[in-house]
Coordinates of C-alpha atoms and ligand atoms in Angstrom, one line a residue:
X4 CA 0.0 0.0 0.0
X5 CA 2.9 2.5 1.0
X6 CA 5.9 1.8 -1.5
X7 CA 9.2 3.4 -2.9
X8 CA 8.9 4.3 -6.7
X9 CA 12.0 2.2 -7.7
X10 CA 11.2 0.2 -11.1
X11 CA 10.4 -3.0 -9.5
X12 CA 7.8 -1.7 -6.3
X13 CA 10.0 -3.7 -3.9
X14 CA 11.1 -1.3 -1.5
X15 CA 7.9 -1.1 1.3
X16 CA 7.2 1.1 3.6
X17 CA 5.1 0.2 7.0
X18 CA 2.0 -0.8 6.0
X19 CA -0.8 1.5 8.1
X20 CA -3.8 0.3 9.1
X21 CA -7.1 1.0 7.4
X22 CA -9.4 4.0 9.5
X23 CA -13.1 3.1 10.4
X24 CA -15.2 6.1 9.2
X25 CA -17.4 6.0 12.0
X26 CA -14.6 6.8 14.5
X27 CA -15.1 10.6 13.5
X28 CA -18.9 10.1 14.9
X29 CA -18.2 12.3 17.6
X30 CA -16.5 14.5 16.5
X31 CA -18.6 15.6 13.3
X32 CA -21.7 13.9 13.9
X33 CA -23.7 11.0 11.8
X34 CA -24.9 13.5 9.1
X35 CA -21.5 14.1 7.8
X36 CA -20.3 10.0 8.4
X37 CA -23.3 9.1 6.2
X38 CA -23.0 11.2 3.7
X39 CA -18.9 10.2 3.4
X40 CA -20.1 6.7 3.2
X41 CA -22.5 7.5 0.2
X42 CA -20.1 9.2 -1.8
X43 CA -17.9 6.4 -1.1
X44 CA -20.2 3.6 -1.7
X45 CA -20.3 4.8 -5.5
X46 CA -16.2 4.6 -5.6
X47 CA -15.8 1.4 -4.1
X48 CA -12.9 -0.6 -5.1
X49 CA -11.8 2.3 -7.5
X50 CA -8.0 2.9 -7.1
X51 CA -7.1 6.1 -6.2
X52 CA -3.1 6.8 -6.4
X53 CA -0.6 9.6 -4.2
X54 CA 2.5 10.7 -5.5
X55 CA 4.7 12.9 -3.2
X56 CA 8.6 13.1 -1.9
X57 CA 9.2 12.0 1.9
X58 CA 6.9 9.7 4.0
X59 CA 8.4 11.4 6.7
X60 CA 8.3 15.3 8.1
X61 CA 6.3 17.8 6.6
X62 CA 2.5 18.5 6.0
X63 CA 2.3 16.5 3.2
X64 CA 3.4 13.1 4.7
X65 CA 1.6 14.4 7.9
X66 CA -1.9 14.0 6.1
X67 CA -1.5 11.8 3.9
X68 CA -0.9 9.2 7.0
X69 CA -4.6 9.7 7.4
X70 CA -6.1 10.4 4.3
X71 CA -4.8 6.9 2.7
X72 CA -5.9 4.7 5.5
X73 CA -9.0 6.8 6.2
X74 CA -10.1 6.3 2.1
X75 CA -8.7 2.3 2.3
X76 CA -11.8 2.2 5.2
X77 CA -14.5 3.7 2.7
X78 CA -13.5 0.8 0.5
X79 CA -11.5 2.9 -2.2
X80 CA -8.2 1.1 -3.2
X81 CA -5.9 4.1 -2.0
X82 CA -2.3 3.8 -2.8
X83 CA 1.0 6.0 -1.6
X84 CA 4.0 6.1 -3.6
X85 CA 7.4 8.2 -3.1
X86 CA 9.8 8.9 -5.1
X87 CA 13.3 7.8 -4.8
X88 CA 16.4 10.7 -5.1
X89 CA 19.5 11.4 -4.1
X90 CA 20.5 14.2 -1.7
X91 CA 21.1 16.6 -5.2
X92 CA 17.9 16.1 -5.7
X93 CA 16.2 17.9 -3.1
X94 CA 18.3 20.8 -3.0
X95 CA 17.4 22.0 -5.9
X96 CA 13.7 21.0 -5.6
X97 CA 13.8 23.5 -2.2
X98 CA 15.6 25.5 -4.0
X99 CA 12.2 25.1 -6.7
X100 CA 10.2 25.8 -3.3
X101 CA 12.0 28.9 -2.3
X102 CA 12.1 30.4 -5.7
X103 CA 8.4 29.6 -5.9
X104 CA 7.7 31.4 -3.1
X105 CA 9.6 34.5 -4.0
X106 CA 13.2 33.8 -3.0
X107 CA 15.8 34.8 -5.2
X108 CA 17.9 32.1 -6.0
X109 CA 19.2 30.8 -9.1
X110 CA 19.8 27.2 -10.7
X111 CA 21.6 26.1 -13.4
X112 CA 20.8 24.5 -16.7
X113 CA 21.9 20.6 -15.4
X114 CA 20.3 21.4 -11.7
X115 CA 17.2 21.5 -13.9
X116 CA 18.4 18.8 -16.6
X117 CA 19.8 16.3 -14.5
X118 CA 18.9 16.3 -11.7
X119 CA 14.8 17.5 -11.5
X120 CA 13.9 15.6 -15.1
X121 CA 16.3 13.0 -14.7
X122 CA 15.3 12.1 -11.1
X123 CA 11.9 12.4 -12.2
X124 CA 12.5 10.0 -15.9
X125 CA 14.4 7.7 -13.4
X126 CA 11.5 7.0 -11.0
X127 CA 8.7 6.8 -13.5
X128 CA 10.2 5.1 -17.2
X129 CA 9.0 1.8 -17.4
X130 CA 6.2 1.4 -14.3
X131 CA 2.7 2.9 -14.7
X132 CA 0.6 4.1 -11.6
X133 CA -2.6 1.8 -12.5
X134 CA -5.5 4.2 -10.7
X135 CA -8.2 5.5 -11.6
X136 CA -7.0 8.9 -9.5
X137 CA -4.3 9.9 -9.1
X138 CA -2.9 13.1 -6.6
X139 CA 0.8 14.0 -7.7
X140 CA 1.7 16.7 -4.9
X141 CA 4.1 19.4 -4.8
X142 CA 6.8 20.2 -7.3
X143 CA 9.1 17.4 -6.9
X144 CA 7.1 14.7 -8.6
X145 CA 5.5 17.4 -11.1
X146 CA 7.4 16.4 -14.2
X147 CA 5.9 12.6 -14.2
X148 CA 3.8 13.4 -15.9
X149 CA 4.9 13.3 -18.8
X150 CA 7.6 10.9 -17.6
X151 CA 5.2 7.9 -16.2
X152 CA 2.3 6.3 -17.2
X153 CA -0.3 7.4 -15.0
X154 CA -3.6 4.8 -16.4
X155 CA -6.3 7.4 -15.4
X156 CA -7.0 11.0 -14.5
X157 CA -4.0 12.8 -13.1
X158 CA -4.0 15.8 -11.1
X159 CA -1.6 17.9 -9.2
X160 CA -2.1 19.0 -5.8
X161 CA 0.3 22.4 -5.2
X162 CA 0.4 22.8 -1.5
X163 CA 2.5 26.2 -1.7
X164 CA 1.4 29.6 -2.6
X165 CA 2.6 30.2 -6.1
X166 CA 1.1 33.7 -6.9
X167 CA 4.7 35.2 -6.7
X168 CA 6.2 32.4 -7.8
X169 CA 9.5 34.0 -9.9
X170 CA 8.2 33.8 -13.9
X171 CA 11.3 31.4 -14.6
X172 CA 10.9 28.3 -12.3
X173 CA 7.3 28.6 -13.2
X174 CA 7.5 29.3 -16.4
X175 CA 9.3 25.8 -16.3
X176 CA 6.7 24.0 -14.4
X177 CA 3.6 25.0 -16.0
X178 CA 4.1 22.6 -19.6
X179 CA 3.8 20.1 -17.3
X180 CA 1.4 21.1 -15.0
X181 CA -0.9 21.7 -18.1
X182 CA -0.5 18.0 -18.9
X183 CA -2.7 17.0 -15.8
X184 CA -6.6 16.4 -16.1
X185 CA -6.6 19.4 -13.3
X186 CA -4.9 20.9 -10.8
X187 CA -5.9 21.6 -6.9
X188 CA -5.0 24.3 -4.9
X189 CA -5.5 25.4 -1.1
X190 CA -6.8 28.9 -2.3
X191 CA -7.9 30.3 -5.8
X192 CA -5.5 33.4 -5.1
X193 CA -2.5 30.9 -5.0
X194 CA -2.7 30.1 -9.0
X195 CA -0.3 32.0 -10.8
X196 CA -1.7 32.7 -14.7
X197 CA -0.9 30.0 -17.1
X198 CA -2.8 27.5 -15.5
X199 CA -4.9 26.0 -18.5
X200 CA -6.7 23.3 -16.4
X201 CA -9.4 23.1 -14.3
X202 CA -8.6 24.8 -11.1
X203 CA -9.9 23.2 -7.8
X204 CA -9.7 24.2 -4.0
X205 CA -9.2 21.7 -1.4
X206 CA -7.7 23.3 2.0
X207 CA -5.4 21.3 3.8
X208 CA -7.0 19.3 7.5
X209 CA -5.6 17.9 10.2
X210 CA -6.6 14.0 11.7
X211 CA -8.4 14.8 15.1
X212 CA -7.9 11.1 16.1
X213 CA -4.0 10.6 15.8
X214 CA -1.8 11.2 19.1
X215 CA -0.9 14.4 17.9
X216 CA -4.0 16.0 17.5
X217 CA -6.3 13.9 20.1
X218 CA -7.5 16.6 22.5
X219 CA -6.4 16.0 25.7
X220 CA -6.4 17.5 29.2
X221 CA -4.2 19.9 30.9
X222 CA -3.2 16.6 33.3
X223 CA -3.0 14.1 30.7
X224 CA -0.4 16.4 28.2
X225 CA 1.9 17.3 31.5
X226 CA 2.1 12.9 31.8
X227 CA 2.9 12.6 28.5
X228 CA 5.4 15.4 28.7
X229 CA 7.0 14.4 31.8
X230 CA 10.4 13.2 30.3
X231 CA 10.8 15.9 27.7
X232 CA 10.3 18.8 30.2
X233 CA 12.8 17.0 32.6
X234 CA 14.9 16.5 30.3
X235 CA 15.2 20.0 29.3
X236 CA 14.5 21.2 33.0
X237 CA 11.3 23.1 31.4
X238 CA 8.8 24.3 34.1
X239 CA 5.2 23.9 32.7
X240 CA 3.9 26.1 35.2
X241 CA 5.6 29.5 33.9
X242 CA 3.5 30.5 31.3
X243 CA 4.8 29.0 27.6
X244 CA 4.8 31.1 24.2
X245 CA 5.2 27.5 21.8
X246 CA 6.6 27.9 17.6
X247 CA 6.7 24.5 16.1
X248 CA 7.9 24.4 12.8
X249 CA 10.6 22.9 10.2
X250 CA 13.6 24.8 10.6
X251 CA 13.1 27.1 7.5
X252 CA 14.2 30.6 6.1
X253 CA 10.2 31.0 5.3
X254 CA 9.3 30.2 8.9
X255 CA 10.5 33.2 10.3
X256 CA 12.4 31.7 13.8
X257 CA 14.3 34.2 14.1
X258 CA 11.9 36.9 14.2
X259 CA 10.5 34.6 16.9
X260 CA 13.0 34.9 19.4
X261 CA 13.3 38.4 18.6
X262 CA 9.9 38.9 19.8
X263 CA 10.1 37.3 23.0
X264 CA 13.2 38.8 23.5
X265 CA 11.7 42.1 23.3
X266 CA 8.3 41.0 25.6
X267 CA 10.3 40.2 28.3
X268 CA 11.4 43.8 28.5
X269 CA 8.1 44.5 29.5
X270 CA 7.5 45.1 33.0
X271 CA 4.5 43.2 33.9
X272 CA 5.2 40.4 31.8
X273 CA 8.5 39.8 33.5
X274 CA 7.0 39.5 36.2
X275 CA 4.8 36.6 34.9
X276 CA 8.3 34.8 34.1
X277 CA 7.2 33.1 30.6
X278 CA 8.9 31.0 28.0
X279 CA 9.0 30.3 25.0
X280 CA 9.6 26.8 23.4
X281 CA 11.0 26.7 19.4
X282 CA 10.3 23.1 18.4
X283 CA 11.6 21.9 15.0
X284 CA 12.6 18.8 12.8
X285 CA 13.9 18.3 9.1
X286 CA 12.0 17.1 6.6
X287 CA 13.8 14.3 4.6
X288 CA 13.1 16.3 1.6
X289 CA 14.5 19.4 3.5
X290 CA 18.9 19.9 3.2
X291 CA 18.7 23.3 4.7
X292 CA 16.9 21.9 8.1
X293 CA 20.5 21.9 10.1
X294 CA 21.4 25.1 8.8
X295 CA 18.5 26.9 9.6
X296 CA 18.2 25.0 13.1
X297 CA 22.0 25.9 14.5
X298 CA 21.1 29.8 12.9
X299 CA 18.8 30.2 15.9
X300 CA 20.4 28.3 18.2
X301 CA 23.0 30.8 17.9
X302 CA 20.8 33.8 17.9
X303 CA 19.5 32.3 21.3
X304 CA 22.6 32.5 22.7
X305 CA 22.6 32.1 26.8
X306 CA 19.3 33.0 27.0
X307 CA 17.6 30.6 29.7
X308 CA 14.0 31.6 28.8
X309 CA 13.9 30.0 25.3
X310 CA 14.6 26.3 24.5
X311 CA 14.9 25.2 20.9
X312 CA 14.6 21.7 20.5
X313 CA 15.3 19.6 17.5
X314 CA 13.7 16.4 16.3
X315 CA 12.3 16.1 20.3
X316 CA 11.5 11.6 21.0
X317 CA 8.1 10.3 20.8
X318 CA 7.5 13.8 18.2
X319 CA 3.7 13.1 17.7
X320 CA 2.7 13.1 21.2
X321 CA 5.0 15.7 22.9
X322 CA 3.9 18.3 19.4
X323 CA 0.3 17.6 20.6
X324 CA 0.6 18.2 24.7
X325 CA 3.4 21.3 23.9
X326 CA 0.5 22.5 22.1
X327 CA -2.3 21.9 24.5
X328 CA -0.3 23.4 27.6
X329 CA 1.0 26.3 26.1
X330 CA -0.4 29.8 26.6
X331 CA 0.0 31.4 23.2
X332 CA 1.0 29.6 19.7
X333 CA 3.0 31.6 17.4
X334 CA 3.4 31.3 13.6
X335 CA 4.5 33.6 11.7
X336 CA 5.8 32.5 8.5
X337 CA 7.0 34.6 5.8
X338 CA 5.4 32.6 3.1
X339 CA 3.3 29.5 4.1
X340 CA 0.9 27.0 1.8
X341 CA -1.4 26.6 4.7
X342 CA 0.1 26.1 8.4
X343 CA -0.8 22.2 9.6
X344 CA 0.3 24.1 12.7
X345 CA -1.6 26.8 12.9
X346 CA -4.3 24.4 12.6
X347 CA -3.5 21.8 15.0
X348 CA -2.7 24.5 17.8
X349 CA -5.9 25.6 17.0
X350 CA -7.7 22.3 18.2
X351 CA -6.0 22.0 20.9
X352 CA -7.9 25.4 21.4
X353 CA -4.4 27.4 21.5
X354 CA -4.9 31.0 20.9
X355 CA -2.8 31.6 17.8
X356 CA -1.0 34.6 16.5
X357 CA -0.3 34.0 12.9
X358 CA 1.1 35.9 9.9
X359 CA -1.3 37.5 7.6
X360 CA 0.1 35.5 4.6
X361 CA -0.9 32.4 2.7
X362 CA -2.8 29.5 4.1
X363 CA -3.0 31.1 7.8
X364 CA -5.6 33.8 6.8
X365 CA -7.7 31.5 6.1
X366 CA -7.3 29.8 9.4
X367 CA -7.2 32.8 11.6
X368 CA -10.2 35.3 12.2
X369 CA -8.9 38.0 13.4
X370 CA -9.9 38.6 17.6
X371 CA -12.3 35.7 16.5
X372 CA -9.7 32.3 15.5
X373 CA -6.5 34.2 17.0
X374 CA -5.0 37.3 16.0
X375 CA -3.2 38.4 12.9
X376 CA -0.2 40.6 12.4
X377 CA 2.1 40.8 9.5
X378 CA 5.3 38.3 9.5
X379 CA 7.6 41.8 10.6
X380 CA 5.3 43.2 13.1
X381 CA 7.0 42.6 16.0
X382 CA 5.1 45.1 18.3
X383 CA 2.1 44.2 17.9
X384 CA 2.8 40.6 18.3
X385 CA 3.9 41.7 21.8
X386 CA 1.3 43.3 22.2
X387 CA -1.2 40.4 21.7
X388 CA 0.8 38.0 23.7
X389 CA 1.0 40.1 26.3
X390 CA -2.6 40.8 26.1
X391 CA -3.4 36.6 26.2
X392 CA -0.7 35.9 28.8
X393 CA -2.3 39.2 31.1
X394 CA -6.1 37.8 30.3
X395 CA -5.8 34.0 30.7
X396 CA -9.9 33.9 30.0
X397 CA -8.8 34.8 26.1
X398 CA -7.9 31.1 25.6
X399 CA -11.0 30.1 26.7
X400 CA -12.9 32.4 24.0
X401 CA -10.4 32.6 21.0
X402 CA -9.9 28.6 21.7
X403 CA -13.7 28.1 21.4
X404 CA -13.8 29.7 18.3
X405 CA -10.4 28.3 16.8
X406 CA -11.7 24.6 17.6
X407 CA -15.0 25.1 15.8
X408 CA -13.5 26.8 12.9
X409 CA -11.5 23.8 13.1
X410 CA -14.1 21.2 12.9
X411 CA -15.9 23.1 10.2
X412 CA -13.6 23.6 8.0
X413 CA -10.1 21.6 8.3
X414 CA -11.0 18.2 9.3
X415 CA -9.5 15.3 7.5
X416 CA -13.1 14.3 7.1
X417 CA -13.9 17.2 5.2
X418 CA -10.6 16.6 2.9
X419 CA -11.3 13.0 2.2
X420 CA -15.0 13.7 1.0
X421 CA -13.8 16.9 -1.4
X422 CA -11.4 13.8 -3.5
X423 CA -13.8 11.7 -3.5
X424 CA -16.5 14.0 -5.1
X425 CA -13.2 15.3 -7.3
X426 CA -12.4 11.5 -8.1
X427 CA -16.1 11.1 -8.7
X428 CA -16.4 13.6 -11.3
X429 CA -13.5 12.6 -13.0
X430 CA -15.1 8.9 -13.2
X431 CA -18.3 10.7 -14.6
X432 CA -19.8 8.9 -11.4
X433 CA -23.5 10.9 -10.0
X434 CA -22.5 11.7 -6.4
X435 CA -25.2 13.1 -4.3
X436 CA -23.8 17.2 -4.8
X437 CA -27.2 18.6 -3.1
X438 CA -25.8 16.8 0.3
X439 CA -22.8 18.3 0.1
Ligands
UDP502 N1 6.0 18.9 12.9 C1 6.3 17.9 13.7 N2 7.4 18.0 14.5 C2 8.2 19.1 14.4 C3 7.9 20.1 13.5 C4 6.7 20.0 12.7 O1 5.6 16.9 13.8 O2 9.2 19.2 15.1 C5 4.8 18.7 12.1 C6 3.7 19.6 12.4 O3 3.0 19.2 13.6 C7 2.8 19.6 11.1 C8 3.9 19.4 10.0 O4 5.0 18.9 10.7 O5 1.9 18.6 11.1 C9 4.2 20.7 9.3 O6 3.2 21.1 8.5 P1 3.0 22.6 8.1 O7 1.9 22.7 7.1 O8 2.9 23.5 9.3 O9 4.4 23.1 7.4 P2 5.3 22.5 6.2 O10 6.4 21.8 6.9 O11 4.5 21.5 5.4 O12 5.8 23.7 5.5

């Protein structure tokens, strides 16, 4: 079900078990289970296929640990392949990722030649993705295809924001994103022009049943935290300012700690004694993780109020109890496709501050979901975090709000059933649309 690209599909990944639809019950009631089921039951056995770049690290990976095991349990033959590439490789498809979203950076002619087309020839000559559906996400895979033989519909599914994405990278991409039956998006306003395909929106989700995102109790996070906080001599009971991220130019770490640096100036939040936690890993797909991660560590210096902490044991459930105990989430990225973050601080009922950028706006209401600032704004995100930490009933009211925005809009649930009336439209299958 999970498997390497190489030529002769022998390389296998853990096998995950198949999700039971009616788990989610609770949490989004029987209307929405049923009327999963009934797309579903039109699909059955149809095959759908994901293409993407790392099973590991990332938002990607992150959902698509849910969304193939959560389809397999609706009885649709889903699939999960990755592509196979040396270290070359991903440099210069972050450095695809960076120009994309407005870096300036250059590549050369065999960055492009050999490594991006000839990875992507290399993985896909000779084997053919047999599915009805098939998701190709994110640049690195793009160029299959023309390389592979995809048997059904293809479409690509862009998780970044590409509507300043530098004319010459995509000026590259789009010949082969125009070979695709259609192409899906996290937001209309993050299609650059060229696009001739059918242009779809699915929003990223988050799995409210996984370890990370189960809500928990105040008690039940400090138990599972127990080690990690000893370990780094953390006290949970000073208040705690949380950033979990990738270790990334775009994520805007450093402007982080340059925040908190400046809060604690402030007189009556000294007096509160916070904290603030920078949690980060690298993505396999990701060379410039270490880089990025011993940049801050650096800017940190000897300052005892900050920890940042890199690939932290047991990551799912410490991410998801950092997140429940802390006072005030912070993400403000620079550039960001959507913010799995943002999200899963959100249901956790974490008031958020979060850049006015991307994916995140569509997450954060302003004094409704969280607050907003602008990635550079660095008094007013002191001025908001001291205004949560000073008024602990805010978590109560902005979490409320984040946590049904949350179920509304960003479930898993809600992802799975927007592919499957994609997938049924492209199989010229009725599905129920009125119900939706
Ligand atoms: N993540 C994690 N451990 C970390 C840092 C990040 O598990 O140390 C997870 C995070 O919880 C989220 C995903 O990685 O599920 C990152 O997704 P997001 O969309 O925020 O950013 P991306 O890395 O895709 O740009």
């Amino acid at each position: 079900m999970y498997s390497h690209l190489s030529e002769q599909y022998k390389i296998k990944f853990g096998n995950l078990e198949d999700i039971d639809i009616n788990g989610y019950q609770e949490i989004i009631g029987s209307k929405e289970i049923e009327k999963l089921k009934k797309i579903a039951g039109k699909l059955e056995g149809k095959r759908w296929a994901n293409v993407n770049s790392t099973f590991e690290g990332g938002g990607v990976a992150e959902m698509l640990k849910s969304i193939v095991p959560i389809a397999r349990g609706l009885g649709i033959d889903c699939t999960w392949y990755c592509i196979e590439a040396t270290d070359d490789f991903y440099i210069v498809t972050k450095k695809f990722h960076n120009i994309i979203q407005g870096l300036d950076q250059h590549f050369t002619l065999e960055e492009l030649l050999d490594l991006y087309v000839n990875t992507n020839r290399r993985n896909f000559e000779n084997i053919s993705i047999n599915a009805d559906y098939s998701v190709v996400h994110d640049p690195q895979p793009c160029a299959s295809v023309v390389h592979g033989n995809y048997t059904g519909k293809k479409v690509w599914r862009c998780h970044i924001d590409t509507s300043e994405a530098n004319d010459l990278i995509w000026n590259f991409l789009v010949p082969y994103i125009n070979n695709y039956d259609g192409v899906i998006f996290s937001h209309p306003e993050f299609v650059k022009t060229g696009v001739r395909k059918p242009v779809f929106q699915i929003p990223p989700s988050i799995d409210p049943l996984t370890v990370k995102n189960r809500q928990k109790t105040r008690e039940e996070s400090l138990s599972i935290l127990y080690e990690l906080l000893n370990e780094h001599n953390i006290d949970p009971e000073r208040p705690i300012v949380l950033a979990v991220s990738r270790y990334d130019i775009h994520k805007n770490q450093e402007t982080i700690v340059k925040v908190f640096k400046e809060l604690k100036k402030d007189r009556d939040i000294s007096k509160l004694k916070p904290i603030l936690i920078i949690v980060g890993n690298s993505a396999t797909d990701d060379p410039e993780g270490m880089e990025m991660f011993k940049k801050i560590y650096g800017q940190v210096e000897d300052d005892k109020d900050i920890f940042t902490l890199l690939n932290i044991p047991n990551n799912d459930e410490n991410i998801g109890a950092l997140m429940s105990i802390a006072d005030v989430f912070i993400h403000i990225s620079t550039k960001e496709g959507f913010g799995l973050v943002v999200t899963e601080a959100m249901w956790q009922g974490t008031p958020v501050i979060g850049s006015n950028v991307g994916g995140i706006r569509l997450q954060i209401i302003n004094d409704k979901t969280g607050y907003l600032v602008e990635p550079f704004e660095i008094d007013k995100m002191k001025t908001y975090i001291k205004h949560i930490l000073l008024n602990p009933e805010e978590k109560e009211r902005l979490g409320y709000s984040a946590i049904e925005h949350v179920r509304n809009n960003f479930l898993v649930t809600n992802l799975v059933r927007r592919h499957l009336v994609l997938m049924s439209f492209y199989l010229g299958i009725d599905y129920p649309c009125f119900e939706l």
